Short mmCIF file of C-alpha atoms and ligand atoms in Angstrom, two decimals:
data_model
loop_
_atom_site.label_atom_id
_atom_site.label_comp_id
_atom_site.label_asym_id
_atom_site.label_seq_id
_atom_site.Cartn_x
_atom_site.Cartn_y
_atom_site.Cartn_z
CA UNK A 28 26.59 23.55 -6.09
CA UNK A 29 26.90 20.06 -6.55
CA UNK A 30 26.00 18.20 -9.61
CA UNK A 31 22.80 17.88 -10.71
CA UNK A 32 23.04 14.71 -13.10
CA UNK A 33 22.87 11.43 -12.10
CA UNK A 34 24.28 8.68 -13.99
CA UNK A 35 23.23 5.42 -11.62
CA UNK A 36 19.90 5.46 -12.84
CA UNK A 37 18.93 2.00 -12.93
CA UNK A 38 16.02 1.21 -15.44
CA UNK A 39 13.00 1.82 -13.96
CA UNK A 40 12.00 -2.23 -14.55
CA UNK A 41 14.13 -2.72 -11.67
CA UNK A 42 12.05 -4.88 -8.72
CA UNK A 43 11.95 -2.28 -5.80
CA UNK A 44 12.29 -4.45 -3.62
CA UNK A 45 15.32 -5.51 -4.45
CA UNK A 46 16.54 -1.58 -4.15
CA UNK A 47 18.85 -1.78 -1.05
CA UNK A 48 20.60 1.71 -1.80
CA UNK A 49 19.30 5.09 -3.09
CA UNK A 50 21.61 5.70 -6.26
CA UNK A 51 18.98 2.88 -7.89
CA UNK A 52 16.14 4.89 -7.16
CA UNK A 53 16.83 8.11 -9.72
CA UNK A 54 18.26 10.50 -6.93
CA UNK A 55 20.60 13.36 -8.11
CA UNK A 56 23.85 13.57 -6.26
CA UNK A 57 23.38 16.77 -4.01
CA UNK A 58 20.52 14.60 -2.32
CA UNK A 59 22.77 11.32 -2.37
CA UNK A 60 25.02 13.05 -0.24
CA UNK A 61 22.86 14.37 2.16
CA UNK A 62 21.67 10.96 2.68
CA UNK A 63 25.16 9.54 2.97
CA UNK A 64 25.72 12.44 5.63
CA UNK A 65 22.10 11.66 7.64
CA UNK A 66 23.84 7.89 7.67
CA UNK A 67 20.42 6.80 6.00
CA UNK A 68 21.91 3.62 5.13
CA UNK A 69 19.28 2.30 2.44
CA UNK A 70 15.79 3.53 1.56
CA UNK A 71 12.80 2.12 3.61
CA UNK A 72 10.05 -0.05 2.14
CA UNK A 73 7.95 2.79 1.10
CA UNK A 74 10.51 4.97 -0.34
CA UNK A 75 11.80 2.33 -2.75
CA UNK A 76 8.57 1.36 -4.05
CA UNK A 77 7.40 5.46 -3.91
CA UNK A 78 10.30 7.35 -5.50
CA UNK A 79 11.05 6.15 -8.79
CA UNK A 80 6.92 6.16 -9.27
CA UNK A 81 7.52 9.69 -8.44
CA UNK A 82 10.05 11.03 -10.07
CA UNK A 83 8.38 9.92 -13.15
CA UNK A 84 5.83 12.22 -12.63
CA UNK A 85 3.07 9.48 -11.56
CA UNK A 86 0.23 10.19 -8.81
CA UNK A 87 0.47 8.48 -6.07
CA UNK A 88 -1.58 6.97 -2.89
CA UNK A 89 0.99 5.82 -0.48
CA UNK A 90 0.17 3.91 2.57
CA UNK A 91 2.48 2.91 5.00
CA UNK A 92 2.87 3.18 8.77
CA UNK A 93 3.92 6.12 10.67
CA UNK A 94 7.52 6.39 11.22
CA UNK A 95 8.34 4.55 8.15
CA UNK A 96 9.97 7.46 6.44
CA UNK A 97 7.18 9.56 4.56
CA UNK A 98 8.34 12.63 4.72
CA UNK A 99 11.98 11.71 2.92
CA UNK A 100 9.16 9.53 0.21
CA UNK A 101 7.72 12.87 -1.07
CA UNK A 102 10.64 15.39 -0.01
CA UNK A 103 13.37 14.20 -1.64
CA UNK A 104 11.47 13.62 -5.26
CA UNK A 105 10.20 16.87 -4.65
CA UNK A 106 12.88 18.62 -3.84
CA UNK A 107 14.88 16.92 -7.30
CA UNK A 108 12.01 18.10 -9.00
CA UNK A 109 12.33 21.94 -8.32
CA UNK A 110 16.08 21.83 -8.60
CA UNK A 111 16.02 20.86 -11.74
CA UNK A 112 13.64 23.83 -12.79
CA UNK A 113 15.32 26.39 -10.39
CA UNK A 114 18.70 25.24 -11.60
CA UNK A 115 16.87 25.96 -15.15
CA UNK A 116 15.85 29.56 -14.54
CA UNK A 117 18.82 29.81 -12.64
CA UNK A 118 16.71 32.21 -9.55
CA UNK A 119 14.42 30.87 -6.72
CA UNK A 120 10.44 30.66 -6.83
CA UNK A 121 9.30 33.32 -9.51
CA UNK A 122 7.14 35.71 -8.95
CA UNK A 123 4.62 35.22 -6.29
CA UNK A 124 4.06 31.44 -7.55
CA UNK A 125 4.21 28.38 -5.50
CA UNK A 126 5.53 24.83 -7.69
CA UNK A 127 5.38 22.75 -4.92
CA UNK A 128 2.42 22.31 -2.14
CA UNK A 129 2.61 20.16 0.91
CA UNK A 130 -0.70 20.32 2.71
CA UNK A 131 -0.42 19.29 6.47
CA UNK A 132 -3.26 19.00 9.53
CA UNK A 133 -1.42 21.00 12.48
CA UNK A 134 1.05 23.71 12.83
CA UNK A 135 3.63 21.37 14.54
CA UNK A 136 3.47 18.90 11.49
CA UNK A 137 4.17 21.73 9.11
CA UNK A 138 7.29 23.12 10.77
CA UNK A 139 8.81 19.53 10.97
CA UNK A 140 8.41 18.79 7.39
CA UNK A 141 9.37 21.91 6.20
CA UNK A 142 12.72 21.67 8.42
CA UNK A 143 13.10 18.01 6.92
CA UNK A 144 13.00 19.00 3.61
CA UNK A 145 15.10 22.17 4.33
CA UNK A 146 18.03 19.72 5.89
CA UNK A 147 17.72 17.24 2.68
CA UNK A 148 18.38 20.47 0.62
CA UNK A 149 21.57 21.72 2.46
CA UNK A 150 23.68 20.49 -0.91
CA UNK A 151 21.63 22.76 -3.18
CA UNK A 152 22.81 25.53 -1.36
CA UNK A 153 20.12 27.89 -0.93
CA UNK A 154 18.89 27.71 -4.92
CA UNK A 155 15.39 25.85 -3.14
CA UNK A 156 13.38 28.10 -1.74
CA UNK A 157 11.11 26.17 1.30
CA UNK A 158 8.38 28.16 3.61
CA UNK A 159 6.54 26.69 5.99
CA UNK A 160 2.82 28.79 6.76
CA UNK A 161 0.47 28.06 9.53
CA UNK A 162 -1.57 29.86 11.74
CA UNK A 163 -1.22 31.22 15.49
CA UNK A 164 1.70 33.29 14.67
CA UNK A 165 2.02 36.50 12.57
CA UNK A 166 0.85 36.54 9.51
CA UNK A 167 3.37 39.46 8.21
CA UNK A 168 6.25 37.46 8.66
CA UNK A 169 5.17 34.86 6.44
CA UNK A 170 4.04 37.15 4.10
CA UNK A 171 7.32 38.49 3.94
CA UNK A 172 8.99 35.05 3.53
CA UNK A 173 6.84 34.30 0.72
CA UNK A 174 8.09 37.57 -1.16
CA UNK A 175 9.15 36.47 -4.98
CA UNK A 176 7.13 33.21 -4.36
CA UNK A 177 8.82 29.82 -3.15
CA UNK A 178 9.69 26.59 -4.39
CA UNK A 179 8.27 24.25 -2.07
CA UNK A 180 5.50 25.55 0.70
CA UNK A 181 4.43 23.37 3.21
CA UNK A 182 0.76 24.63 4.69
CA UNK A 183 -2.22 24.29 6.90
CA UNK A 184 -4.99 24.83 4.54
CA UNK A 185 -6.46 27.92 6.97
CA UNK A 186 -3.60 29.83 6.93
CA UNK A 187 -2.54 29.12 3.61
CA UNK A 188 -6.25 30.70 2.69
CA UNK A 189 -5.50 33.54 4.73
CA UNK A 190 -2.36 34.46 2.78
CA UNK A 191 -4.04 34.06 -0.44
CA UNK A 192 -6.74 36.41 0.02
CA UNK A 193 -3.94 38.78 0.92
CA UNK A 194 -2.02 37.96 -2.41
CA UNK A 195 0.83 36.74 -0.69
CA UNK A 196 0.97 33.76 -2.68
CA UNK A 197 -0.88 32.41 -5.80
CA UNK A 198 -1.46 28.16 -6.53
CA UNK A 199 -1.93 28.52 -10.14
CA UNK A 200 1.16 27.35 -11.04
CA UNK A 201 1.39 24.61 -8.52
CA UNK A 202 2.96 21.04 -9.97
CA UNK A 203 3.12 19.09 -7.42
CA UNK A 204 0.74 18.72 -4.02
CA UNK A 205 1.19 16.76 -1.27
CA UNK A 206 -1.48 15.59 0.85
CA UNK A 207 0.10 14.06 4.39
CA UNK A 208 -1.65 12.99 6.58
CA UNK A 209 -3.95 12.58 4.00
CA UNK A 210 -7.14 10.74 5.71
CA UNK A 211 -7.28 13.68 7.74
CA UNK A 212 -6.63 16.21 4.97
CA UNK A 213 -9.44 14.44 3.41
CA UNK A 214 -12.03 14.09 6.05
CA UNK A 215 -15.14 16.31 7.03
CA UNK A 216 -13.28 18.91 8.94
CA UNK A 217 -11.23 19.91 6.40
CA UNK A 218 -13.61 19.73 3.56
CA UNK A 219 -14.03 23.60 2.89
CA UNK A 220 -10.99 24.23 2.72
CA UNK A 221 -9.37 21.87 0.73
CA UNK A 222 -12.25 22.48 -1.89
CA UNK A 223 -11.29 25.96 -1.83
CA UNK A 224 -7.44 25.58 -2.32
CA UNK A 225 -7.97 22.84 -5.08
CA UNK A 226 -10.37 25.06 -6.80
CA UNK A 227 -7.05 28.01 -7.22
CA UNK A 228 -4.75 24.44 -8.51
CA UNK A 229 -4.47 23.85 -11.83
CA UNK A 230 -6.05 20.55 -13.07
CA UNK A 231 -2.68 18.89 -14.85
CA UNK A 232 -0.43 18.59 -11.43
CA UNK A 233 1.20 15.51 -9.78
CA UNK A 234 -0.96 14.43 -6.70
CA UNK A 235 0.83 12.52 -4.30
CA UNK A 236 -1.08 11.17 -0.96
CA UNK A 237 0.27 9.73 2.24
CA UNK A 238 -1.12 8.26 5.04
CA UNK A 239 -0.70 5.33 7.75
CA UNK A 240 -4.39 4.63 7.52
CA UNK A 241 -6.73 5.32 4.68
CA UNK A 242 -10.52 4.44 5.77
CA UNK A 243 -13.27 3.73 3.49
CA UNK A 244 -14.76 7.48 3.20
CA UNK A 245 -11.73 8.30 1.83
CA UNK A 246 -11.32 5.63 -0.22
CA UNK A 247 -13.88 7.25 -2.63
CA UNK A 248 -12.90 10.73 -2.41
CA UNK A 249 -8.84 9.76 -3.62
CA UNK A 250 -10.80 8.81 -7.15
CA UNK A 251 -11.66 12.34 -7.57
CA UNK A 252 -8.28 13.45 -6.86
CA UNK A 253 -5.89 11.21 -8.68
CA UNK A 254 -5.26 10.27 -12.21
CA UNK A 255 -4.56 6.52 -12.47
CA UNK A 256 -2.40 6.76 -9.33
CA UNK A 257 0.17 4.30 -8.29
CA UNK A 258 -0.84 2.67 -5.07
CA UNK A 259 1.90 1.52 -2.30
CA UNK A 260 0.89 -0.26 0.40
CA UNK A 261 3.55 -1.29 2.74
CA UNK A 262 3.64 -2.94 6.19
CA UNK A 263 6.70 -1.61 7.86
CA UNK A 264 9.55 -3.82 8.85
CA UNK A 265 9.97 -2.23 11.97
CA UNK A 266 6.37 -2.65 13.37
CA UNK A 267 7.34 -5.10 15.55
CA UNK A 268 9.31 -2.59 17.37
CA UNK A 269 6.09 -1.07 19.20
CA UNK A 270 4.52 -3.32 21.54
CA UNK A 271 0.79 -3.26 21.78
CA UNK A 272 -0.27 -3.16 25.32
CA UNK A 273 -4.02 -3.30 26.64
CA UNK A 274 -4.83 -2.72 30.39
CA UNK A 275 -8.38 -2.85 32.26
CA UNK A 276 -8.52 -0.86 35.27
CA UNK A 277 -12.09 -0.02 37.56
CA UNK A 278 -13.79 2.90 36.31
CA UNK A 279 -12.44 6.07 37.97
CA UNK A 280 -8.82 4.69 38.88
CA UNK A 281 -7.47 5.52 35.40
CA UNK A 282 -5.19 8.45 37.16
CA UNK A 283 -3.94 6.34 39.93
CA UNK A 284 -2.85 3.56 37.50
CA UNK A 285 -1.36 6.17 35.38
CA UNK A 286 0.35 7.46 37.94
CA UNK A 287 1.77 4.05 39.85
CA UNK A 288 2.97 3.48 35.87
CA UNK A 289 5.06 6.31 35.51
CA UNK A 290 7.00 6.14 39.12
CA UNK A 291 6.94 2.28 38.38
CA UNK A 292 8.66 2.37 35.42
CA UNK A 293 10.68 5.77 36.05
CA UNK A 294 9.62 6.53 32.75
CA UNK A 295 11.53 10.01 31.47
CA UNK A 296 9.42 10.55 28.13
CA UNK A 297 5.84 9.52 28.33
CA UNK A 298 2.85 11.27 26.01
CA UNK A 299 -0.26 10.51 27.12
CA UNK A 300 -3.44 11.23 25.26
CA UNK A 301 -6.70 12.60 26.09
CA UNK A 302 -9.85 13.80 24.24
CA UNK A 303 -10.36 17.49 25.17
CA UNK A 304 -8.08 20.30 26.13
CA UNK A 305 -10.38 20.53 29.38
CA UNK A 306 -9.18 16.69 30.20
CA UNK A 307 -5.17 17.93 29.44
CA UNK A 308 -5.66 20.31 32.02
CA UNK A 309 -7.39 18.00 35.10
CA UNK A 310 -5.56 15.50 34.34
CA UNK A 311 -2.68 17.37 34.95
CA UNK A 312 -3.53 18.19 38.04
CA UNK A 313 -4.47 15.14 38.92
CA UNK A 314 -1.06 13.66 38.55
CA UNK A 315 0.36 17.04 40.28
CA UNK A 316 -1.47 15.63 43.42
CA UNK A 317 0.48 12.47 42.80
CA UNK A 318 3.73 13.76 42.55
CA UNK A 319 3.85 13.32 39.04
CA UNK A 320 4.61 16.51 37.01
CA UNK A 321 3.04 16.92 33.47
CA UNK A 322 3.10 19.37 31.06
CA UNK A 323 0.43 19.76 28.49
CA UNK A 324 -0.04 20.80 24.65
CA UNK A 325 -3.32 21.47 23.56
CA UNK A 326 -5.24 23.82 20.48
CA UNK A 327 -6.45 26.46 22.97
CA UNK A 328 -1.75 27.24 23.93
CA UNK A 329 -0.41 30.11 21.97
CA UNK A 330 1.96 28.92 19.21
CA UNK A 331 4.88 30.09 21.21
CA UNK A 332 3.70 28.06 24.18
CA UNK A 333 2.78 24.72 21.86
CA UNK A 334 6.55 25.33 20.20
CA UNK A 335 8.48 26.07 23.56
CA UNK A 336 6.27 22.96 25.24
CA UNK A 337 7.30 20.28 22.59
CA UNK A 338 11.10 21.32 22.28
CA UNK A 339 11.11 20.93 26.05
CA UNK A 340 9.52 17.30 25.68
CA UNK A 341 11.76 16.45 22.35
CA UNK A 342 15.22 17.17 24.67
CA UNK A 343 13.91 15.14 27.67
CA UNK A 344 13.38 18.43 29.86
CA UNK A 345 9.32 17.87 29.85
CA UNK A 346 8.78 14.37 31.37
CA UNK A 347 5.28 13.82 31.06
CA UNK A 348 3.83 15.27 28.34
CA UNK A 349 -0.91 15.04 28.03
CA UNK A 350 -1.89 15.74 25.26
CA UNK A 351 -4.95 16.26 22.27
CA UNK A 352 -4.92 14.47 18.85
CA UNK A 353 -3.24 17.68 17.88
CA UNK A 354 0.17 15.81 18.65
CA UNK A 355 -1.19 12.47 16.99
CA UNK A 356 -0.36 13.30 13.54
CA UNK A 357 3.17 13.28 11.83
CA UNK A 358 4.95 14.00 14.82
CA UNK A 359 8.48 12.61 15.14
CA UNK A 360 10.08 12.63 18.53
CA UNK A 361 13.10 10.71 18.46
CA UNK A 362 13.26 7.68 20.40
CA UNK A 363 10.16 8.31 22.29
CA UNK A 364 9.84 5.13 24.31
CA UNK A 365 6.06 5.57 25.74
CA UNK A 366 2.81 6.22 24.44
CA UNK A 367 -0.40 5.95 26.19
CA UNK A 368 -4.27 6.26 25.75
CA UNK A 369 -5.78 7.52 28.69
CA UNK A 370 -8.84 8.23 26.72
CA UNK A 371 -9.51 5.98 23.57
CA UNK A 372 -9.48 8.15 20.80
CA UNK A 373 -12.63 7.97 18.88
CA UNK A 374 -11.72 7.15 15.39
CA UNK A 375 -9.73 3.79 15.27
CA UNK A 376 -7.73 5.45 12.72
CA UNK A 377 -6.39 7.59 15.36
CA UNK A 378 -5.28 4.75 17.41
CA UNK A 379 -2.94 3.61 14.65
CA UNK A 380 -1.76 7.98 14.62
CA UNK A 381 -1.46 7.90 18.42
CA UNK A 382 0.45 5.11 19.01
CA UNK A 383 2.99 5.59 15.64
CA UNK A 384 5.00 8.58 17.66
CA UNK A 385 6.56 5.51 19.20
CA UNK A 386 8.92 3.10 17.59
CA UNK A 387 9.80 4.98 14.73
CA UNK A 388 12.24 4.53 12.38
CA UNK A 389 13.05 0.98 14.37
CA UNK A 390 12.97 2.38 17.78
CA UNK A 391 11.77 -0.20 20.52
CA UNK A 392 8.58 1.80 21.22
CA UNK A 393 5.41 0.74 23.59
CA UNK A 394 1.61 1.71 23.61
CA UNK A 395 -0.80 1.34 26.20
CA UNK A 396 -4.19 1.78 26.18
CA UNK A 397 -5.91 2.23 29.51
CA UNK A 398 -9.25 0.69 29.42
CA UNK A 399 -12.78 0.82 31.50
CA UNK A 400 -15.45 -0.83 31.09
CA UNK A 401 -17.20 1.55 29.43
CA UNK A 402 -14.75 1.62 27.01
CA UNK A 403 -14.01 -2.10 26.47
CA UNK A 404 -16.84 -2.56 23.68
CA UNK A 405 -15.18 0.96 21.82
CA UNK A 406 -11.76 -1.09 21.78
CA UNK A 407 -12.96 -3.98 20.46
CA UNK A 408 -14.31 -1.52 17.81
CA UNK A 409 -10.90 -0.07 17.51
CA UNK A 410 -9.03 -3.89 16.94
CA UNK A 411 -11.18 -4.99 14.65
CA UNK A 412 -10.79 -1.68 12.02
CA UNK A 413 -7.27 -1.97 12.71
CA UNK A 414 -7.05 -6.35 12.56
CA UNK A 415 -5.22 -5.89 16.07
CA UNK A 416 -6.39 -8.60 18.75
CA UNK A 417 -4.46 -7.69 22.41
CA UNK A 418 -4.66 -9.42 24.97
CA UNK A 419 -6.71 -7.24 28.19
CA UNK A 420 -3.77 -7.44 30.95
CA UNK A 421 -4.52 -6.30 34.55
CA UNK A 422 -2.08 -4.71 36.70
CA UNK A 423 -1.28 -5.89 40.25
CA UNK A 424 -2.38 -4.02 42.92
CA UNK A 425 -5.06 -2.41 40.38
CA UNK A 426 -7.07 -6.01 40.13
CA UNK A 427 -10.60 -5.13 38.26
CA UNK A 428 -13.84 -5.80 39.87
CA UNK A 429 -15.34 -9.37 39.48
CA UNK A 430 -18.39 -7.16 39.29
CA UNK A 431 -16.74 -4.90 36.47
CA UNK A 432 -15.82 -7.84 34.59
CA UNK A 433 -19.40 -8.82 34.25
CA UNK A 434 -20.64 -5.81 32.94
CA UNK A 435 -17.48 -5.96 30.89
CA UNK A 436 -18.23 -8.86 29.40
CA UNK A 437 -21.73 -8.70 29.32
CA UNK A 438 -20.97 -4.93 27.61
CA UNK A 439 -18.31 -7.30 25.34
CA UNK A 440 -21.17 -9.58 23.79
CA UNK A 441 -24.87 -7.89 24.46
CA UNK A 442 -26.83 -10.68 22.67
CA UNK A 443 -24.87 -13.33 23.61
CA UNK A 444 -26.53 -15.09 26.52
CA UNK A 445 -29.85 -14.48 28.69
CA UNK A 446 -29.54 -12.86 31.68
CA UNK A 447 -28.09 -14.98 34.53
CA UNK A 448 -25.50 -16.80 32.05
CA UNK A 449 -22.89 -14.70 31.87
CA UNK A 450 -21.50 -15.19 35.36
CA UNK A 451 -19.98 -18.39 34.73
CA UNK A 452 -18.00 -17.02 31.90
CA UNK A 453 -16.87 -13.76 33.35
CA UNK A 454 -15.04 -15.83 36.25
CA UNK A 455 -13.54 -18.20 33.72
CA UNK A 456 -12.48 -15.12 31.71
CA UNK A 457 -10.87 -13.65 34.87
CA UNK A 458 -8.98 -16.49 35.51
CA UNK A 459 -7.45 -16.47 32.33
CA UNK A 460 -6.82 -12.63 32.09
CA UNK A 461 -3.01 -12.43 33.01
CA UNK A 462 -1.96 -10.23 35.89
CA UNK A 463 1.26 -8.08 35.24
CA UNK A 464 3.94 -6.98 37.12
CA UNK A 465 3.66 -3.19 37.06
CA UNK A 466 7.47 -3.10 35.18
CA UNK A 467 6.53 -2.98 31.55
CA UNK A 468 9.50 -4.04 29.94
CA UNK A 469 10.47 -6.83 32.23
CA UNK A 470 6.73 -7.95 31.38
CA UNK A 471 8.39 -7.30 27.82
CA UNK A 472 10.75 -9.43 27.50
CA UNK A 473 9.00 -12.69 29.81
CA UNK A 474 6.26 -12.82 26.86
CA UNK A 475 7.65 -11.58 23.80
CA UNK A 476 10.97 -13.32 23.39
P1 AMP B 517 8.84 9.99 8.93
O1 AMP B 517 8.01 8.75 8.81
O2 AMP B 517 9.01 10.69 7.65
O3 AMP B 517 8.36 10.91 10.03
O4 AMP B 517 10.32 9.53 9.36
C1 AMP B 517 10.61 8.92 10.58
C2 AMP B 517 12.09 9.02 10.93
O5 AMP B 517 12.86 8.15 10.08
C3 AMP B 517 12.69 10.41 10.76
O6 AMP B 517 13.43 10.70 11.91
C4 AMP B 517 13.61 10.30 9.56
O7 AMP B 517 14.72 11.13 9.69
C5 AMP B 517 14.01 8.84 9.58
N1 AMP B 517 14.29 8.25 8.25
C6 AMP B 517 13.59 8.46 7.11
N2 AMP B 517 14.09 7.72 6.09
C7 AMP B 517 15.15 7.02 6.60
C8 AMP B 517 16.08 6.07 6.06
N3 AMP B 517 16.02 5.68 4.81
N4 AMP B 517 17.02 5.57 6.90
C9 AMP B 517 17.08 5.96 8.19
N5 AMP B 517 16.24 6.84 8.78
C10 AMP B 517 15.27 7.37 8.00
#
């Protein structure tokens, strides 16, 4: 194995952001050159400011967008953290004991990190002991992985519950947990859950909580959890790498404008969102009618079919992918170039989750949100949590209604005017509302550089 001590600790007064390469941050050298060998030239924003925090043993709230590098934020600290105590006892996880907890939303989410932090521990060969659990597979086989306990376990919370009651794996001895994701972690659906798991945590452990968005509810709750936490808050560098695109289109020609997009544009990797598995499905066959072929990933596929589904997608073989907010969270697809609402999501939050599987990692990525007008006032709704302002863009040969507009508009500012007034305004409006070629970059490039 390689060496364990590290020697370029700079002091930890050092201005992080001033840290351009990851010897200053505190890393031991078998992670140093796994980075090397990733070609991770320099830490991002968020893990500069996050690491050295961590790896003193602080909690911590980090905040940053998605695609900015999370998972390396917590992984690597954690992963220097166990080595140094399984390099100690010289064996793997003891008993049936878990030191490390990563709690994740969906099954997808928890494979990925659990494969990242498995490929930044190739240079402790095998002495870290990772397992990822989650449900809609068998249980045995994870029980059997978890045999002697592990060093690092990245869960759902259900399934993780599951394999407690069975005694296949006991949190009382847990050091360090991981919320990502955390808003979601944190919010009502959760709830019993997480109570429960906390409840079998010891008290003294490092809390560490990542999210791109962190709404108000949770605000409160994150008191309760952390112990004088250290908060980063960073605006990626690369966020100007996913353009924000907003489209009105008449009420019930969502599809075809979907549809004259993608042949359009000859997109090859598209992920378009909807609401409910039901909507996956018709829309789907909506497009089939169209010629367009789409391929969907929803909660009520088998794990085998939600696995086999998104590896087709990730190597290009899956076009068009529809899916739930299932595939909002964490998800990294390399270089996926498109992104679009078809239905608004309904927490503004998850407009910030939807759109951040494009333009990761400084990928040119583009969003577009598809917009009635019955869901122009839930979009204004949506900007204003998330201080966005877009421009509404209409599409040739998909022109909106003068008579949509109205309602629109009228549906835009409720109070605004008495009856009668509004007319004016609404042409004005339309006048002003640019009209787009139907190729998305070229419209790119004419008003964005
Ligand atoms: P994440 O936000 O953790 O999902 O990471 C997004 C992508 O960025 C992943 O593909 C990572 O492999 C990649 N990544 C993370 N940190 C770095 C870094 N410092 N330099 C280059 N790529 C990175």
């Amino acid at each position: 194995m390689t060496s364990a001590t590290n020697n370029d600790v700079i002091p930890a007064n050092i201005p992080t952001d001033t840290i351009t390469d990851f010897k200053q941050l505190g890393l031991i050298s078998p992670l140093l050159a796994r980075l090397a060998e990733l070609d991770y030239q320099q830490p991002t924003p968020i893990q500069a400011q996050s690491i050295p925090s961590i790896l003193e043993g602080r909690d911590l709230i980090g905040g940053a967008n998605t695609g900015s590098g999370k998972t390396a934020t917590f992984a690597l600290p954690l992963l220097q953290q166990v080595s140094q105590k399984a390099i100690n006892a010289g064996k793997q996880g003891e008993g049936n004991f878990v030191s490390a907890l990563v709690l994740v939303p969906t099954r997808e989410l928890a494979k990925q990190v659990a494969d990242s932090v498995r490929s930044y521990a190739v240079h402790f060969n095998g002495a870290i002991k990772t397992v990822a659990v989650f449900g809609g597979v068998s249980t045995n086989t994870q029980m059997l992985s978890l045999r002697g306990g592990c060093d690092i376990l990245v869960a759902t919370p259900g399934r993780l519950l599951d394999l407690i009651s069975n005694n296949a794996i006991k949190l009382d001895r847990v050091k360090t947990l991981v919320l990502d994701e955390a808003d979601r972690m944190l919010s009502l659906g959760f709830t019993e859950e997480l109570t429960a798991l906390m409840a079998l945590m010891p008290t003294q452990k490092q809390t560490l909580l990542f999210s791109a968005t962190f709404p108000e509810q949770v605000q409160t709750l994150t008191a309760e959890l952390l112990n004088d936490p250290v908060e980063v808050q960073v605006q990626s560098a690369d966020a100007s790498t996913l353009v924000q695109r907003v489209f009105t289109v008449n009420k019930g020609e969502k599809t075809s404008v979907l549809a004259h997009l993608i042949k359009q544009n000859q997109w090859r990797q598209v992920l378009i969102f909807v609401n409910a598995k039901n909507n996956c499905e018709h829309l789907a066959y909506k497009l089939s009618k169209r010629d367009v072929v789409a391929e969907v990933f929803h909660g009520d596929k088998g794990q085998g079919a939600r696995s086999r589904v998104l590896e087709a997608f990730k190597s290009g073989e899956i076009e068009v992918l529809i899916a739930t907010d299932i595939a909002a969270r964490g998800l990294d697809i390399e270089k996926l170039p498109v992104v679009i609402n078809f239905d608004l999501p309904r927490s503004p939050s998850d407009y910030m989750h939807r759109i951040g599987r494009s333009g990761r990692a400084g990928e040119v990525g583009l969003a577009l949100s598809l917009i009635d007008y019955e869901d122009y006032h839930h979009f204004k709704i949506i900007e204003k949590k998330n201080k966005i302002r877009l421009e509404r863009e209409q599409i040739v040969g998909f022109e909106v209604d003068e008579a949509a507009i109205d309602e629109l508009l009228a549906a835009e500012k409720p109070m605004a005017k008495p009856e009668g007034t509004g007319k004016k305004k609404a042409k004005k409006k339309l006048k002003n509302t640019p009209q787009v070629n139907t190729d998305i970059w070229s419209g790119y490039t004419e008003s964005d550089e």
